Amino acid sequence: MTTSLTIQTPDDWHLHFRDGEMLKETVPATARCFKRAIAMPNLVPPVTTTQMALAYKQRILDAVPQGVEFEPLVTLFLTNQTTAQEIKDAKAAGIVASKLYPAGATTNSDAAVKGIKALYPVFEAMQQVGMLLLIHGEVTEAHIDIFDREKAFIDTYLRDIVNDFPNLKIVFEHITTKDAVDFVLESSDNVAATITPQHLLLNRNDLLVGGIRPHNYCLPVLKRNTHQQALRAVVASGSKKFFLGTDSAPHEKHKKENACGCAGCYSAWSAIELYAQVFEDLNAIDKLEGFASHYGPDFYGMPRNSGTITLNKQSWEVPSNIKLPTFDDTFDRTLDKSSERSLDSSRDEIVPFFAGETLQWKLA
């Protein structure tokens, strides 16, 4: 029986740090196990220019705990006003990717793209300079059922984008359906996908049965069990076209538990442990390192990390809540209940993903 697992240091290829004081929580939680992370640009206002992206990167770096080595990879938020020149400037400044949100698809996406084909000159510029296109792949038309929006996006837009820009590297973000799995598998090596812990661990029963569970609500929404099983099967297969992207997305408890709860699961506190749980349950723990540490940097054309992390077989309980820190807090965190008491109780709380649940792997 395996009691310890050491893997090359992993990266998170899709997450939401948010901004402001929230960075004092989200950045240390992520940097505890990940060396790099792709930071989503759907802030208020969205990160639409190179200058804004570089300023956001600095704010993230300012929140990294002293002595911790961590690299945020910031991205541009594509709008109908994005120009080819902006793409070239961003690439020259070291920005590796831009994000396509259909307008209204998720949190803070109202400023996003209306009429995707209007962005074809931008996609052409990205293809030319070697910038990756990250896609939230859902349509947002009101007449399309929310559970069908990912498939509809594939059929309506994504096939054309892939065919029209064969040299553009595309990451189909946080996929949720067998349709998406099949599309990525049948596409060229320039198409890959990220998969979240919540979509591997849960299906829509976990959102709706026994009452609505707001802390399991995310976008894209959880799908039926058959789609969940397709995601689990493809990560267990070891396919290099699928890699780790948590979509960790914090919201304060009172914003999740209300009449119009926010979408997002905050998994940073237990992300690598959650994935380890999935891979062990699938009898594929030997595939975790590729998924978490190899396939993402390989697809992005970046070097794999040089260090390692170790996970031990140890039962522990995900905290039931996390108090948001103030700017004066320190960030020497441990994943146990004592950490809750060390934080400023006057601040709002976040309920982390899998709160109160017992996991069997713990980061050393």
mmCIF file of C-alpha atoms in Angstrom:
data_model
loop_
_atom_site.group_PDB
_atom_site.id
_atom_site.type_symbol
_atom_site.label_atom_id
_atom_site.label_comp_id
_atom_site.label_asym_id
_atom_site.label_seq_id
_atom_site.Cartn_x
_atom_site.Cartn_y
_atom_site.Cartn_z
ATOM 1 C CA MET A 1 0.000 0.000 0.000
ATOM 2 C CA THR A 2 1.375 3.400 -1.015
ATOM 3 C CA THR A 3 1.763 5.699 1.993
ATOM 4 C CA SER A 4 3.752 8.499 0.369
ATOM 5 C CA LEU A 5 3.821 9.996 -3.105
ATOM 6 C CA THR A 6 6.444 12.425 -4.440
ATOM 7 C CA ILE A 7 5.785 14.181 -7.742
ATOM 8 C CA GLN A 8 7.386 16.984 -9.710
ATOM 9 C CA THR A 9 6.085 20.334 -8.469
ATOM 10 C CA PRO A 10 2.707 20.945 -10.155
ATOM 11 C CA ASP A 11 1.103 24.040 -11.679
ATOM 12 C CA ASP A 12 -2.484 25.263 -11.778
ATOM 13 C CA TRP A 13 -3.405 26.188 -15.346
ATOM 14 C CA HIS A 14 -6.697 27.908 -14.505
ATOM 15 C CA LEU A 15 -7.753 29.765 -11.377
ATOM 16 C CA HIS A 16 -9.240 32.981 -10.029
ATOM 17 C CA PHE A 17 -7.198 34.926 -7.492
ATOM 18 C CA ARG A 18 -9.621 37.886 -7.479
ATOM 19 C CA ASP A 19 -8.027 41.162 -6.377
ATOM 20 C CA GLY A 20 -7.438 43.520 -3.470
ATOM 21 C CA GLU A 21 -7.444 42.054 0.024
ATOM 22 C CA MET A 22 -8.656 38.704 -1.332
ATOM 23 C CA LEU A 23 -5.153 38.152 -2.749
ATOM 24 C CA LYS A 24 -3.829 37.833 0.800
ATOM 25 C CA GLU A 25 -5.878 34.647 1.075
ATOM 26 C CA THR A 26 -5.824 33.171 -2.408
ATOM 27 C CA VAL A 27 -2.184 33.635 -3.383
ATOM 28 C CA PRO A 28 -0.627 31.917 -0.335
ATOM 29 C CA ALA A 29 -3.207 29.127 -0.530
ATOM 30 C CA THR A 30 -2.202 28.451 -4.132
ATOM 31 C CA ALA A 31 1.543 28.922 -3.668
ATOM 32 C CA ARG A 32 1.617 26.274 -0.926
ATOM 33 C CA CYS A 33 1.794 23.560 -3.597
ATOM 34 C CA PHE A 34 1.798 25.110 -7.078
ATOM 35 C CA LYS A 35 4.835 26.759 -8.664
ATOM 36 C CA ARG A 36 2.908 28.622 -11.371
ATOM 37 C CA ALA A 37 -0.724 29.493 -12.001
ATOM 38 C CA ILE A 38 -2.707 30.968 -14.866
ATOM 39 C CA ALA A 39 -4.630 33.903 -13.380
ATOM 40 C CA MET A 40 -8.007 34.591 -14.940
ATOM 41 C CA PRO A 41 -8.626 38.213 -16.010
ATOM 42 C CA ASN A 42 -12.332 38.625 -15.151
ATOM 43 C CA LEU A 43 -11.781 41.314 -12.531
ATOM 44 C CA VAL A 44 -13.734 44.545 -12.073
ATOM 45 C CA PRO A 45 -12.747 46.175 -14.358
ATOM 46 C CA PRO A 46 -11.531 43.261 -16.524
ATOM 47 C CA VAL A 47 -7.853 42.977 -17.441
ATOM 48 C CA THR A 48 -8.083 44.070 -21.074
ATOM 49 C CA THR A 49 -4.661 45.638 -21.749
ATOM 50 C CA THR A 50 -1.027 44.714 -21.361
ATOM 51 C CA GLN A 51 -0.504 47.483 -18.836
ATOM 52 C CA MET A 52 -3.415 46.267 -16.701
ATOM 53 C CA ALA A 53 -2.143 42.690 -16.856
ATOM 54 C CA LEU A 54 1.359 43.614 -15.733
ATOM 55 C CA ALA A 55 -0.041 45.721 -12.887
ATOM 56 C CA TYR A 56 -2.217 42.796 -11.802
ATOM 57 C CA LYS A 57 0.789 40.470 -11.902
ATOM 58 C CA GLN A 58 2.635 42.790 -9.536
ATOM 59 C CA ARG A 59 -0.303 42.849 -7.103
ATOM 60 C CA ILE A 60 -0.259 39.044 -7.068
ATOM 61 C CA LEU A 61 3.498 38.968 -6.514
ATOM 62 C CA ASP A 62 3.113 41.398 -3.619
ATOM 63 C CA ALA A 63 0.869 38.816 -1.914
ATOM 64 C CA VAL A 64 3.300 35.884 -2.244
ATOM 65 C CA PRO A 65 4.594 34.869 1.210
ATOM 66 C CA GLN A 66 8.204 35.780 1.867
ATOM 67 C CA GLY A 67 10.616 33.042 0.863
ATOM 68 C CA VAL A 68 8.112 31.268 -1.406
ATOM 69 C CA GLU A 69 8.921 30.949 -5.108
ATOM 70 C CA PHE A 70 5.791 31.418 -7.186
ATOM 71 C CA GLU A 71 5.094 32.741 -10.691
ATOM 72 C CA PRO A 72 1.695 34.125 -11.674
ATOM 73 C CA LEU A 73 0.937 33.889 -15.379
ATOM 74 C CA VAL A 74 -1.500 36.698 -16.155
ATOM 75 C CA THR A 75 -3.833 36.784 -19.141
ATOM 76 C CA LEU A 76 -5.787 39.257 -21.264
ATOM 77 C CA PHE A 77 -9.580 39.440 -21.232
ATOM 78 C CA LEU A 78 -10.723 39.525 -24.844
ATOM 79 C CA THR A 79 -13.440 41.993 -25.826
ATOM 80 C CA ASN A 80 -14.783 43.263 -29.122
ATOM 81 C CA GLN A 81 -12.385 46.192 -28.686
ATOM 82 C CA THR A 82 -9.250 44.031 -28.429
ATOM 83 C CA THR A 83 -6.831 44.737 -31.266
ATOM 84 C CA ALA A 84 -4.172 42.681 -32.996
ATOM 85 C CA GLN A 85 -1.610 45.227 -31.836
ATOM 86 C CA GLU A 86 -2.618 44.666 -28.202
ATOM 87 C CA ILE A 87 -1.985 40.948 -28.678
ATOM 88 C CA LYS A 88 1.473 41.639 -30.098
ATOM 89 C CA ASP A 89 2.289 44.029 -27.240
ATOM 90 C CA ALA A 90 1.102 41.502 -24.662
ATOM 91 C CA LYS A 91 3.158 38.688 -26.146
ATOM 92 C CA ALA A 92 6.249 40.918 -26.203
ATOM 93 C CA ALA A 93 5.653 41.657 -22.514
ATOM 94 C CA GLY A 94 5.631 37.961 -21.639
ATOM 95 C CA ILE A 95 1.868 37.387 -21.443
ATOM 96 C CA VAL A 96 1.306 33.825 -22.592
ATOM 97 C CA ALA A 97 -2.451 33.632 -23.168
ATOM 98 C CA SER A 98 -5.716 35.488 -23.683
ATOM 99 C CA LYS A 99 -9.139 34.410 -22.442
ATOM 100 C CA LEU A 100 -12.345 34.225 -24.438
ATOM 101 C CA TYR A 101 -15.522 34.552 -22.411
ATOM 102 C CA PRO A 102 -18.869 34.689 -24.170
ATOM 103 C CA ALA A 103 -20.682 37.657 -22.598
ATOM 104 C CA GLY A 104 -22.523 36.630 -19.442
ATOM 105 C CA ALA A 105 -20.999 33.151 -19.262
ATOM 106 C CA THR A 106 -19.602 33.498 -15.741
ATOM 107 C CA THR A 107 -18.637 35.910 -12.965
ATOM 108 C CA ASN A 108 -17.728 39.411 -14.177
ATOM 109 C CA SER A 109 -18.021 38.469 -17.854
ATOM 110 C CA ASP A 110 -20.597 41.037 -18.989
ATOM 111 C CA ALA A 111 -17.906 42.988 -20.868
ATOM 112 C CA ALA A 112 -16.889 39.930 -22.855
ATOM 113 C CA VAL A 113 -17.301 38.983 -26.476
ATOM 114 C CA LYS A 114 -20.497 39.472 -28.432
ATOM 115 C CA GLY A 115 -20.140 37.941 -31.897
ATOM 116 C CA ILE A 116 -17.158 35.615 -31.737
ATOM 117 C CA LYS A 117 -16.295 35.772 -35.442
ATOM 118 C CA ALA A 118 -15.614 39.489 -35.011
ATOM 119 C CA LEU A 119 -12.507 38.390 -33.102
ATOM 120 C CA TYR A 120 -11.017 36.421 -35.985
ATOM 121 C CA PRO A 121 -8.373 39.127 -36.691
ATOM 122 C CA VAL A 122 -7.337 38.830 -33.040
ATOM 123 C CA PHE A 123 -7.159 35.036 -33.282
ATOM 124 C CA GLU A 124 -4.999 35.427 -36.381
ATOM 125 C CA ALA A 125 -2.615 37.699 -34.477
ATOM 126 C CA MET A 126 -2.476 35.178 -31.609
ATOM 127 C CA GLN A 127 -1.702 32.397 -34.065
ATOM 128 C CA GLN A 128 1.095 34.458 -35.597
ATOM 129 C CA VAL A 129 2.824 35.400 -32.337
ATOM 130 C CA GLY A 130 2.248 32.085 -30.554
ATOM 131 C CA MET A 131 -0.142 33.229 -27.839
ATOM 132 C CA LEU A 132 -2.539 30.612 -26.464
ATOM 133 C CA LEU A 133 -6.304 31.045 -26.619
ATOM 134 C CA LEU A 134 -8.125 29.965 -23.458
ATOM 135 C CA ILE A 135 -11.855 29.433 -23.953
ATOM 136 C CA HIS A 136 -14.800 29.326 -21.580
ATOM 137 C CA GLY A 137 -16.785 27.136 -23.921
ATOM 138 C CA GLU A 138 -20.460 27.832 -23.365
ATOM 139 C CA VAL A 139 -23.092 29.644 -25.359
ATOM 140 C CA THR A 140 -25.223 32.097 -23.392
ATOM 141 C CA GLU A 141 -28.382 32.330 -25.452
ATOM 142 C CA ALA A 142 -31.394 32.164 -23.146
ATOM 143 C CA HIS A 143 -33.180 29.476 -25.155
ATOM 144 C CA ILE A 144 -30.305 26.985 -24.747
ATOM 145 C CA ASP A 145 -30.647 24.744 -21.680
ATOM 146 C CA ILE A 146 -27.832 25.432 -19.205
ATOM 147 C CA PHE A 147 -26.861 21.747 -19.230
ATOM 148 C CA ASP A 148 -26.457 21.818 -23.025
ATOM 149 C CA ARG A 149 -24.449 25.018 -23.387
ATOM 150 C CA GLU A 150 -21.030 23.394 -23.614
ATOM 151 C CA LYS A 151 -22.053 21.055 -26.435
ATOM 152 C CA ALA A 152 -23.800 23.916 -28.217
ATOM 153 C CA PHE A 153 -20.603 25.978 -28.054
ATOM 154 C CA ILE A 154 -18.612 23.153 -29.603
ATOM 155 C CA ASP A 155 -21.077 22.755 -32.452
ATOM 156 C CA THR A 156 -21.699 26.466 -33.032
ATOM 157 C CA TYR A 157 -18.250 28.025 -32.562
ATOM 158 C CA LEU A 158 -15.389 25.822 -31.426
ATOM 159 C CA ARG A 159 -15.210 23.492 -34.420
ATOM 160 C CA ASP A 160 -14.946 26.511 -36.705
ATOM 161 C CA ILE A 161 -12.277 28.214 -34.588
ATOM 162 C CA VAL A 162 -10.151 25.059 -34.547
ATOM 163 C CA ASN A 163 -10.573 24.513 -38.281
ATOM 164 C CA ASP A 164 -9.987 28.151 -39.238
ATOM 165 C CA PHE A 165 -6.877 28.545 -37.069
ATOM 166 C CA PRO A 166 -5.065 25.204 -37.240
ATOM 167 C CA ASN A 167 -1.830 26.586 -35.754
ATOM 168 C CA LEU A 168 -3.498 28.352 -32.821
ATOM 169 C CA LYS A 169 -3.036 26.557 -29.519
ATOM 170 C CA ILE A 170 -6.387 26.348 -27.733
ATOM 171 C CA VAL A 171 -7.194 25.282 -24.177
ATOM 172 C CA PHE A 172 -10.832 24.288 -23.711
ATOM 173 C CA GLU A 173 -11.169 25.344 -20.088
ATOM 174 C CA HIS A 174 -12.837 23.428 -17.232
ATOM 175 C CA ILE A 175 -14.607 20.939 -19.490
ATOM 176 C CA THR A 176 -17.663 19.188 -18.081
ATOM 177 C CA THR A 177 -19.083 16.828 -20.704
ATOM 178 C CA LYS A 178 -18.329 13.685 -22.675
ATOM 179 C CA ASP A 179 -18.902 15.832 -25.759
ATOM 180 C CA ALA A 180 -15.942 18.013 -24.779
ATOM 181 C CA VAL A 181 -13.756 15.012 -23.993
ATOM 182 C CA ASP A 182 -14.505 13.494 -27.387
ATOM 183 C CA PHE A 183 -13.922 16.803 -29.186
ATOM 184 C CA VAL A 184 -10.505 17.305 -27.602
ATOM 185 C CA LEU A 185 -9.470 13.710 -28.297
ATOM 186 C CA GLU A 186 -10.428 13.942 -31.963
ATOM 187 C CA SER A 187 -8.783 17.359 -32.453
ATOM 188 C CA SER A 188 -5.168 18.051 -33.340
ATOM 189 C CA ASP A 189 -2.363 18.289 -30.810
ATOM 190 C CA ASN A 190 -2.973 22.065 -30.701
ATOM 191 C CA VAL A 191 -6.167 21.507 -28.692
ATOM 192 C CA ALA A 192 -6.093 20.555 -25.003
ATOM 193 C CA ALA A 193 -8.344 20.920 -21.951
ATOM 194 C CA THR A 194 -8.249 21.589 -18.240
ATOM 195 C CA ILE A 195 -10.379 19.655 -15.753
ATOM 196 C CA THR A 196 -11.372 20.799 -12.262
ATOM 197 C CA PRO A 197 -11.597 18.764 -9.054
ATOM 198 C CA GLN A 198 -15.314 19.528 -8.662
ATOM 199 C CA HIS A 199 -16.204 18.132 -12.076
ATOM 200 C CA LEU A 200 -14.234 14.965 -11.336
ATOM 201 C CA LEU A 201 -15.688 14.498 -7.863
ATOM 202 C CA LEU A 202 -19.290 15.628 -8.294
ATOM 203 C CA ASN A 203 -22.259 15.551 -10.639
ATOM 204 C CA ARG A 204 -25.489 17.514 -10.676
ATOM 205 C CA ASN A 205 -27.041 15.314 -7.982
ATOM 206 C CA ASP A 206 -24.470 16.835 -5.628
ATOM 207 C CA LEU A 207 -25.860 20.257 -6.474
ATOM 208 C CA LEU A 208 -29.586 19.578 -6.367
ATOM 209 C CA VAL A 209 -30.520 16.422 -4.419
ATOM 210 C CA GLY A 210 -31.630 17.076 -0.851
ATOM 211 C CA GLY A 211 -31.823 20.819 -1.448
ATOM 212 C CA ILE A 212 -29.705 23.260 -3.384
ATOM 213 C CA ARG A 213 -26.072 23.197 -2.260
ATOM 214 C CA PRO A 214 -24.712 26.640 -3.095
ATOM 215 C CA HIS A 215 -21.077 25.817 -2.385
ATOM 216 C CA ASN A 216 -21.158 23.186 -5.154
ATOM 217 C CA TYR A 217 -22.527 25.720 -7.646
ATOM 218 C CA CYS A 218 -20.056 26.645 -10.351
ATOM 219 C CA LEU A 219 -20.045 27.571 -14.021
ATOM 220 C CA PRO A 220 -19.977 25.562 -16.151
ATOM 221 C CA VAL A 221 -22.558 23.866 -13.965
ATOM 222 C CA LEU A 222 -22.135 20.272 -12.789
ATOM 223 C CA LYS A 223 -23.500 17.774 -15.308
ATOM 224 C CA ARG A 224 -25.067 14.312 -15.110
ATOM 225 C CA ASN A 225 -23.139 11.279 -13.876
ATOM 226 C CA THR A 226 -22.389 9.950 -17.385
ATOM 227 C CA HIS A 227 -20.414 13.109 -18.186
ATOM 228 C CA GLN A 228 -18.575 12.933 -14.855
ATOM 229 C CA GLN A 229 -17.555 9.359 -15.617
ATOM 230 C CA ALA A 230 -16.207 10.412 -19.030
ATOM 231 C CA LEU A 231 -13.983 13.009 -17.371
ATOM 232 C CA ARG A 232 -12.754 10.486 -14.818
ATOM 233 C CA ALA A 233 -12.025 7.921 -17.502
ATOM 234 C CA VAL A 234 -9.963 10.272 -19.631
ATOM 235 C CA VAL A 235 -7.736 11.462 -16.770
ATOM 236 C CA ALA A 236 -7.233 7.841 -15.703
ATOM 237 C CA SER A 237 -6.155 7.040 -19.264
ATOM 238 C CA GLY A 238 -3.144 9.347 -18.944
ATOM 239 C CA SER A 239 -3.948 11.311 -22.113
ATOM 240 C CA LYS A 240 -1.527 14.223 -22.478
ATOM 241 C CA LYS A 241 -4.289 16.462 -23.838
ATOM 242 C CA PHE A 242 -5.870 16.945 -20.390
ATOM 243 C CA PHE A 243 -4.225 18.652 -17.440
ATOM 244 C CA LEU A 244 -4.803 20.328 -14.087
ATOM 245 C CA GLY A 245 -6.803 23.535 -13.864
ATOM 246 C CA THR A 246 -8.712 23.972 -10.618
ATOM 247 C CA ASP A 247 -10.913 26.935 -11.582
ATOM 248 C CA SER A 248 -10.595 27.772 -7.875
ATOM 249 C CA ALA A 249 -12.931 30.748 -7.492
ATOM 250 C CA PRO A 250 -13.496 32.297 -4.069
ATOM 251 C CA HIS A 251 -16.639 34.104 -2.992
ATOM 252 C CA GLU A 252 -17.521 35.221 0.516
ATOM 253 C CA LYS A 253 -19.975 32.936 2.284
ATOM 254 C CA HIS A 254 -22.773 35.494 2.338
ATOM 255 C CA LYS A 255 -22.499 35.922 -1.445
ATOM 256 C CA LYS A 256 -22.821 32.175 -2.002
ATOM 257 C CA GLU A 257 -25.629 31.622 0.486
ATOM 258 C CA ASN A 258 -28.242 34.040 -0.807
ATOM 259 C CA ALA A 259 -31.118 34.203 -3.255
ATOM 260 C CA CYS A 260 -28.738 34.641 -6.207
ATOM 261 C CA GLY A 261 -25.636 32.757 -5.144
ATOM 262 C CA CYS A 262 -22.324 33.353 -6.900
ATOM 263 C CA ALA A 263 -20.804 30.658 -9.098
ATOM 264 C CA GLY A 264 -17.466 29.212 -8.055
ATOM 265 C CA CYS A 265 -15.777 26.603 -5.864
ATOM 266 C CA TYR A 266 -12.785 27.668 -3.790
ATOM 267 C CA SER A 267 -10.543 24.602 -3.934
ATOM 268 C CA ALA A 268 -7.076 26.116 -3.456
ATOM 269 C CA TRP A 269 -6.819 24.950 0.157
ATOM 270 C CA SER A 270 -7.021 21.295 -0.813
ATOM 271 C CA ALA A 271 -6.542 21.184 -4.582
ATOM 272 C CA ILE A 272 -3.681 18.730 -5.002
ATOM 273 C CA GLU A 273 -5.107 16.507 -2.256
ATOM 274 C CA LEU A 274 -8.490 16.429 -4.014
ATOM 275 C CA TYR A 275 -6.902 15.372 -7.288
ATOM 276 C CA ALA A 276 -4.869 12.697 -5.498
ATOM 277 C CA GLN A 277 -8.105 11.367 -4.015
ATOM 278 C CA VAL A 278 -9.641 11.115 -7.498
ATOM 279 C CA PHE A 279 -6.654 9.366 -9.052
ATOM 280 C CA GLU A 280 -6.405 6.901 -6.185
ATOM 281 C CA ASP A 281 -10.127 6.125 -6.418
ATOM 282 C CA LEU A 282 -9.574 5.414 -10.117
ATOM 283 C CA ASN A 283 -6.579 3.141 -9.401
ATOM 284 C CA ALA A 284 -4.506 5.564 -11.438
ATOM 285 C CA ILE A 285 -2.367 7.321 -8.840
ATOM 286 C CA ASP A 286 0.623 6.782 -11.145
ATOM 287 C CA LYS A 287 -1.072 9.122 -13.662
ATOM 288 C CA LEU A 288 -1.327 12.075 -11.245
ATOM 289 C CA GLU A 289 2.164 13.442 -11.921
ATOM 290 C CA GLY A 290 1.613 13.700 -15.661
ATOM 291 C CA PHE A 291 -1.766 15.402 -15.221
ATOM 292 C CA ALA A 292 -0.570 17.796 -12.515
ATOM 293 C CA SER A 293 3.041 18.484 -13.411
ATOM 294 C CA HIS A 294 3.906 17.533 -17.002
ATOM 295 C CA TYR A 295 1.143 17.941 -19.571
ATOM 296 C CA GLY A 296 0.331 21.579 -18.783
ATOM 297 C CA PRO A 297 3.817 23.045 -19.186
ATOM 298 C CA ASP A 298 4.424 20.790 -22.181
ATOM 299 C CA PHE A 299 1.359 22.186 -23.943
ATOM 300 C CA TYR A 300 2.197 25.776 -23.035
ATOM 301 C CA GLY A 301 5.749 25.288 -24.292
ATOM 302 C CA MET A 302 7.237 26.021 -20.881
ATOM 303 C CA PRO A 303 9.804 24.039 -18.890
ATOM 304 C CA ARG A 304 8.608 21.559 -16.304
ATOM 305 C CA ASN A 305 9.313 22.567 -12.722
ATOM 306 C CA SER A 306 12.537 21.359 -11.165
ATOM 307 C CA GLY A 307 11.354 20.735 -7.609
ATOM 308 C CA THR A 308 9.058 18.172 -6.022
ATOM 309 C CA ILE A 309 6.205 17.979 -3.536
ATOM 310 C CA THR A 310 5.288 15.034 -1.334
ATOM 311 C CA LEU A 311 1.823 13.825 -0.408
ATOM 312 C CA ASN A 312 1.393 11.513 2.571
ATOM 313 C CA LYS A 313 -1.423 9.041 3.142
ATOM 314 C CA GLN A 314 -3.032 10.822 6.071
ATOM 315 C CA SER A 315 -6.659 11.503 6.903
ATOM 316 C CA TRP A 316 -7.571 15.134 7.532
ATOM 317 C CA GLU A 317 -10.667 17.269 7.382
ATOM 318 C CA VAL A 318 -11.062 20.218 5.028
ATOM 319 C CA PRO A 319 -11.831 23.301 7.182
ATOM 320 C CA SER A 320 -15.501 24.206 7.435
ATOM 321 C CA ASN A 321 -14.708 27.856 6.841
ATOM 322 C CA ILE A 322 -11.819 30.219 6.213
ATOM 323 C CA LYS A 323 -11.661 33.702 7.652
ATOM 324 C CA LEU A 324 -10.414 36.283 5.196
ATOM 325 C CA PRO A 325 -7.192 37.858 6.472
ATOM 326 C CA THR A 326 -6.382 41.507 6.862
ATOM 327 C CA PHE A 327 -3.239 43.056 5.438
ATOM 328 C CA ASP A 328 -1.539 42.568 8.824
ATOM 329 C CA ASP A 329 -2.034 38.817 8.968
ATOM 330 C CA THR A 330 0.826 36.422 8.417
ATOM 331 C CA PHE A 331 0.440 33.590 5.979
ATOM 332 C CA ASP A 332 2.167 30.627 7.566
ATOM 333 C CA ARG A 333 -0.828 28.369 6.935
ATOM 334 C CA THR A 334 -1.434 24.767 7.821
ATOM 335 C CA LEU A 335 -4.355 22.735 6.601
ATOM 336 C CA ASP A 336 -5.961 22.090 9.954
ATOM 337 C CA LYS A 337 -8.578 23.687 12.150
ATOM 338 C CA SER A 338 -6.038 25.670 14.183
ATOM 339 C CA SER A 339 -5.482 27.873 11.153
ATOM 340 C CA GLU A 340 -9.070 29.074 11.359
ATOM 341 C CA ARG A 341 -8.550 30.424 14.866
ATOM 342 C CA SER A 342 -5.407 32.324 13.858
ATOM 343 C CA LEU A 343 -7.254 34.540 11.399
ATOM 344 C CA ASP A 344 -9.110 37.778 12.016
ATOM 345 C CA SER A 345 -12.612 36.768 13.084
ATOM 346 C CA SER A 346 -14.020 40.149 12.136
ATOM 347 C CA ARG A 347 -13.641 39.452 8.426
ATOM 348 C CA ASP A 348 -16.073 37.623 6.135
ATOM 349 C CA GLU A 349 -15.720 33.899 5.678
ATOM 350 C CA ILE A 350 -15.175 31.668 2.673
ATOM 351 C CA VAL A 351 -16.512 28.125 2.694
ATOM 352 C CA PRO A 352 -13.898 26.047 0.853
ATOM 353 C CA PHE A 353 -14.775 23.315 -1.601
ATOM 354 C CA PHE A 354 -15.382 19.974 0.167
ATOM 355 C CA ALA A 355 -15.719 21.801 3.511
ATOM 356 C CA GLY A 356 -15.933 19.389 6.419
ATOM 357 C CA GLU A 357 -15.118 16.368 4.232
ATOM 358 C CA THR A 358 -12.306 13.942 5.060
ATOM 359 C CA LEU A 359 -9.516 13.442 2.531
ATOM 360 C CA GLN A 360 -6.962 10.657 2.576
ATOM 361 C CA TRP A 361 -3.927 12.493 1.168
ATOM 362 C CA LYS A 362 -2.230 15.522 2.671
ATOM 363 C CA LEU A 363 0.581 17.723 1.409
ATOM 364 C CA ALA A 364 3.676 17.188 3.528
#
